[in-house]
Every structure is written in structure tokens, then in C-alpha cells.
Amino acid sequence: MTDIVTLAGVVATKPENVRTSTGLTVANFRLASSQRRFDRATSTWVEGETNWYTVNAYRWMANNVANSLEIGNHVVLTGRLRVRNWTSGDKRGTAVEVDVDSIGHDLAFGVSHFTRLKAAVPAEQQGAPTGDELPELDPLLAPSHDQSANDVWSTPVTATGLPRDTDEPTEAESEDVSDTEKVPF
């Protein structure tokens, strides 16, 4: 039986992207997940025990994880839990791993920008016109003829003008992922 779990935590190690000898792309990182509780006696928030997980992403998601996540990012993920015992010489332990099915930034802690990747065109079809060549319109930015378009609550909030800790651009804002680094779905 496979246990499906949903975790919220902080990326504790840099996501490492490797390719196995069979050609499988794998990204893994450590996730720290702890519970906070309010201590009424001291009127302060107290950190609970921290659970540590090794998170594994495979194939196309491995590149997306390696290009999107950094140490300190708050994330929410869903995946298959694996608990296994290990032995190395005279040392023994238990490894808790999650093979991720879905992962993203936790928007309770900040804003994120999503970029959808297009499937790659095989080399023999390059240059042939496809339906994907037209730019994809963002429904939030497309003009609307609906009366509700003038409603302030239906207007999307943009990242401009939002308060940030620093005025320096983040790594994600200063570096774009090249088309050669994108993996088809």
C-alpha cells in the first residue's frame, strides 16, 4: 500500500539535479517541517520538533524543481511516502523519503511567478508550423467584455508595488531559464 502525504516545510538543502546511468533525471533535496504552537503561559510562539524528509522528483519535474527552488523557500508538496531502514557498517538508521507528485511555493509566505513550459518539438519536425507557435494568451490579461471587468475585486494583483524585504532582484527575477534547459512533459 502506498501512503500519500501532503507536507509543508522549508527547503533545507540546494536541490541537486543528477542523471542516472539509465538516463533518468532525478532532483533531490532535504525538507525541514516543524510545527509551531502558541504557548499561552509565555504568550509566545514555540517551535516544535522538526521532521526531516528527503524529497525526490523525477523526469521533467526534476529540472523544474532544480530551476525553481532555493534554500529557504517555503513549499507545499504531495507525494508517496517511503520509510526504509538502512545500515552502513556499524551505523543504522531510518530514511524517510517522499517521491513527489506535485510541489510548489507556499503562497502564505510570499508571491511566486509561474511560467508554463511548452513541449519540445522533435528534431525532425523543427521548422514545421505547429499550432503551438501562436503566443498563449493569459486569461487574466486578456481584454474582457464582461461587466464584472470593472469590479476591483476581479482585477488581478500584480507583483509590482508589493512590499519586499530588499530592493535587490531575486535570483529568479535576474536569471531566466533558457529554452535548452526546459524539459518536455
Coordinates of C-alpha atoms in Angstrom, one line a residue:
M1 CA 0.0 0.0 0.0
T2 CA 1.3 3.5 -0.9
D3 CA 0.8 6.3 1.6
I4 CA 0.1 9.6 0.0
V5 CA 1.2 12.6 2.2
T6 CA 1.0 16.4 1.9
L7 CA 3.8 18.3 3.6
A8 CA 4.5 22.0 4.2
G9 CA 8.1 22.9 5.0
V10 CA 11.3 24.7 4.2
V11 CA 13.8 23.7 1.5
A12 CA 16.9 22.9 3.7
T13 CA 19.5 21.9 1.0
K14 CA 20.1 23.0 -2.5
P15 CA 18.1 20.8 -4.9
E16 CA 20.6 18.6 -6.7
N17 CA 19.8 17.5 -10.3
V18 CA 21.5 14.3 -11.4
R19 CA 21.1 11.9 -14.3
T20 CA 21.3 8.2 -13.5
S21 CA 23.3 5.7 -15.7
T22 CA 19.9 4.7 -17.3
G23 CA 19.2 8.3 -18.3
L24 CA 16.6 9.1 -15.6
T25 CA 16.8 12.7 -14.3
V26 CA 16.4 12.9 -10.6
A27 CA 16.4 16.0 -8.3
N28 CA 16.5 15.6 -4.5
F29 CA 16.7 17.9 -1.5
R30 CA 16.0 17.9 2.2
L31 CA 12.8 19.4 3.6
A32 CA 12.5 20.6 7.2
S33 CA 9.0 20.6 8.5
S34 CA 8.1 21.7 12.0
Q35 CA 5.0 22.7 13.9
R36 CA 4.7 26.0 15.7
R37 CA 2.3 26.4 18.6
F38 CA 1.3 29.3 20.8
D39 CA 2.3 28.9 24.4
R40 CA -0.3 30.8 26.4
A41 CA 1.9 30.8 29.5
T42 CA 4.6 32.8 27.9
S43 CA 2.5 34.4 25.2
T44 CA 5.0 33.4 22.5
W45 CA 5.2 31.1 19.5
V46 CA 7.2 28.0 20.3
E47 CA 8.9 25.8 17.6
G48 CA 8.1 22.1 17.9
E49 CA 10.1 19.2 16.8
T50 CA 11.5 19.3 13.2
N51 CA 10.8 16.4 10.9
W52 CA 13.3 15.9 8.1
Y53 CA 12.4 14.4 4.7
T54 CA 14.4 13.6 1.6
V55 CA 12.3 14.7 -1.3
N56 CA 12.8 13.1 -4.8
A57 CA 11.5 14.4 -8.1
Y58 CA 11.8 12.6 -11.3
R59 CA 12.0 13.2 -15.1
W60 CA 10.6 16.6 -16.2
M61 CA 9.7 17.6 -12.7
A62 CA 13.3 17.2 -11.6
N63 CA 14.5 20.0 -13.8
N64 CA 11.6 22.2 -12.8
V65 CA 12.4 21.6 -9.1
A66 CA 16.1 22.3 -9.6
N67 CA 15.4 25.5 -11.6
S68 CA 12.6 26.8 -9.2
L69 CA 13.6 26.1 -5.7
E70 CA 16.3 27.5 -3.4
I71 CA 17.3 27.0 0.1
G72 CA 14.9 28.7 2.5
N73 CA 11.9 28.6 0.1
H74 CA 8.6 27.6 1.8
V75 CA 7.0 24.8 -0.2
V76 CA 3.9 22.6 -0.1
L77 CA 4.2 19.1 -1.7
T78 CA 2.2 16.0 -2.2
G79 CA 3.8 12.6 -2.8
R80 CA 4.3 9.0 -1.9
L81 CA 5.9 8.3 1.5
R82 CA 8.6 5.7 1.7
V83 CA 10.2 4.7 5.1
R84 CA 13.2 2.4 4.9
N85 CA 15.8 1.2 7.3
W86 CA 19.5 1.5 6.3
T87 CA 22.8 0.1 7.5
S88 CA 26.3 1.3 6.8
G89 CA 29.0 -0.5 8.6
D90 CA 28.1 -0.3 12.3
K91 CA 25.7 2.6 11.8
R92 CA 22.0 2.1 11.3
G93 CA 19.1 4.5 10.8
T94 CA 15.8 5.1 9.2
A95 CA 15.3 7.2 6.0
V96 CA 12.0 9.0 5.4
E97 CA 11.6 9.9 1.7
V98 CA 8.9 11.4 -0.4
D99 CA 8.6 10.8 -4.1
V100 CA 6.9 14.0 -5.1
D101 CA 3.8 14.1 -7.4
S102 CA 3.2 17.8 -7.0
I103 CA 5.2 20.7 -5.5
G104 CA 5.0 24.5 -5.4
H105 CA 5.9 27.5 -3.4
D106 CA 3.8 28.1 -0.2
L107 CA 2.0 31.4 -1.0
A108 CA 1.3 32.0 2.7
F109 CA 4.9 33.2 2.8
G110 CA 5.3 35.2 -0.4
V111 CA 4.5 35.6 -4.0
S112 CA 5.5 33.4 -6.9
H113 CA 5.5 33.7 -10.7
F114 CA 4.6 30.7 -12.7
T115 CA 5.9 30.0 -16.2
R116 CA 4.3 27.2 -18.2
L117 CA 6.7 25.2 -20.3
K118 CA 5.8 24.1 -23.8
A119 CA 6.6 20.6 -25.0
A120 CA 9.7 20.3 -27.1
V121 CA 9.4 19.7 -30.9
P122 CA 11.3 16.6 -32.1
A123 CA 14.4 17.5 -34.3
E124 CA 12.8 16.0 -37.5
Q125 CA 9.8 18.3 -37.1
Q126 CA 11.7 21.5 -36.3
G127 CA 10.8 24.3 -38.7
A128 CA 7.3 22.8 -39.5
P129 CA 4.5 25.1 -38.5
T130 CA 2.5 24.0 -35.4
G131 CA -0.5 25.3 -33.6
D132 CA 1.8 26.0 -30.6
E133 CA 3.6 28.8 -32.4
L134 CA 1.0 31.4 -31.5
P135 CA 1.6 33.1 -28.2
E136 CA -0.6 31.7 -25.4
L137 CA -2.9 34.5 -24.1
D138 CA -3.1 35.0 -20.4
P139 CA -6.8 35.0 -19.5
L140 CA -6.1 37.4 -16.7
L141 CA -4.5 40.0 -19.0
A142 CA -6.9 39.5 -22.0
P143 CA -9.4 42.2 -22.6
S144 CA -12.8 41.3 -21.2
H145 CA -16.2 42.4 -22.5
D146 CA -17.9 41.3 -19.3
Q147 CA -19.5 43.9 -17.0
S148 CA -17.6 42.4 -14.0
A149 CA -14.3 43.5 -15.6
N150 CA -14.7 46.9 -13.9
D151 CA -15.1 45.3 -10.5
V152 CA -12.0 46.0 -8.4
W153 CA -12.3 42.5 -6.8
S154 CA -11.9 40.8 -10.2
T155 CA -8.7 42.7 -11.0
P156 CA -5.6 40.6 -10.6
V157 CA -2.9 41.8 -8.2
T158 CA 0.5 42.2 -9.8
A159 CA 3.8 41.8 -8.1
T160 CA 4.7 45.4 -8.7
G161 CA 4.3 47.5 -5.7
L162 CA 4.2 44.6 -3.2
P163 CA 6.5 45.1 -0.2
R164 CA 9.7 43.0 -0.2
D165 CA 12.5 42.6 2.3
T166 CA 15.0 44.0 -0.2
D167 CA 15.0 46.1 -3.3
E168 CA 17.6 43.8 -5.0
P169 CA 16.1 41.4 -7.6
T170 CA 15.8 37.8 -6.5
E171 CA 17.8 35.2 -8.4
A172 CA 14.6 34.1 -10.1
E173 CA 14.0 37.6 -11.4
S174 CA 17.5 38.1 -12.6
E175 CA 18.1 34.8 -14.4
D176 CA 15.7 33.3 -16.9
V177 CA 15.8 29.6 -17.7
S178 CA 17.0 29.1 -21.2
D179 CA 14.9 27.0 -23.7
T180 CA 17.7 24.4 -23.7
E181 CA 17.2 23.8 -20.0
K182 CA 13.5 23.2 -20.3
V183 CA 12.3 19.6 -20.3
P184 CA 9.2 18.5 -22.3
F185 CA 6.3 17.0 -20.4

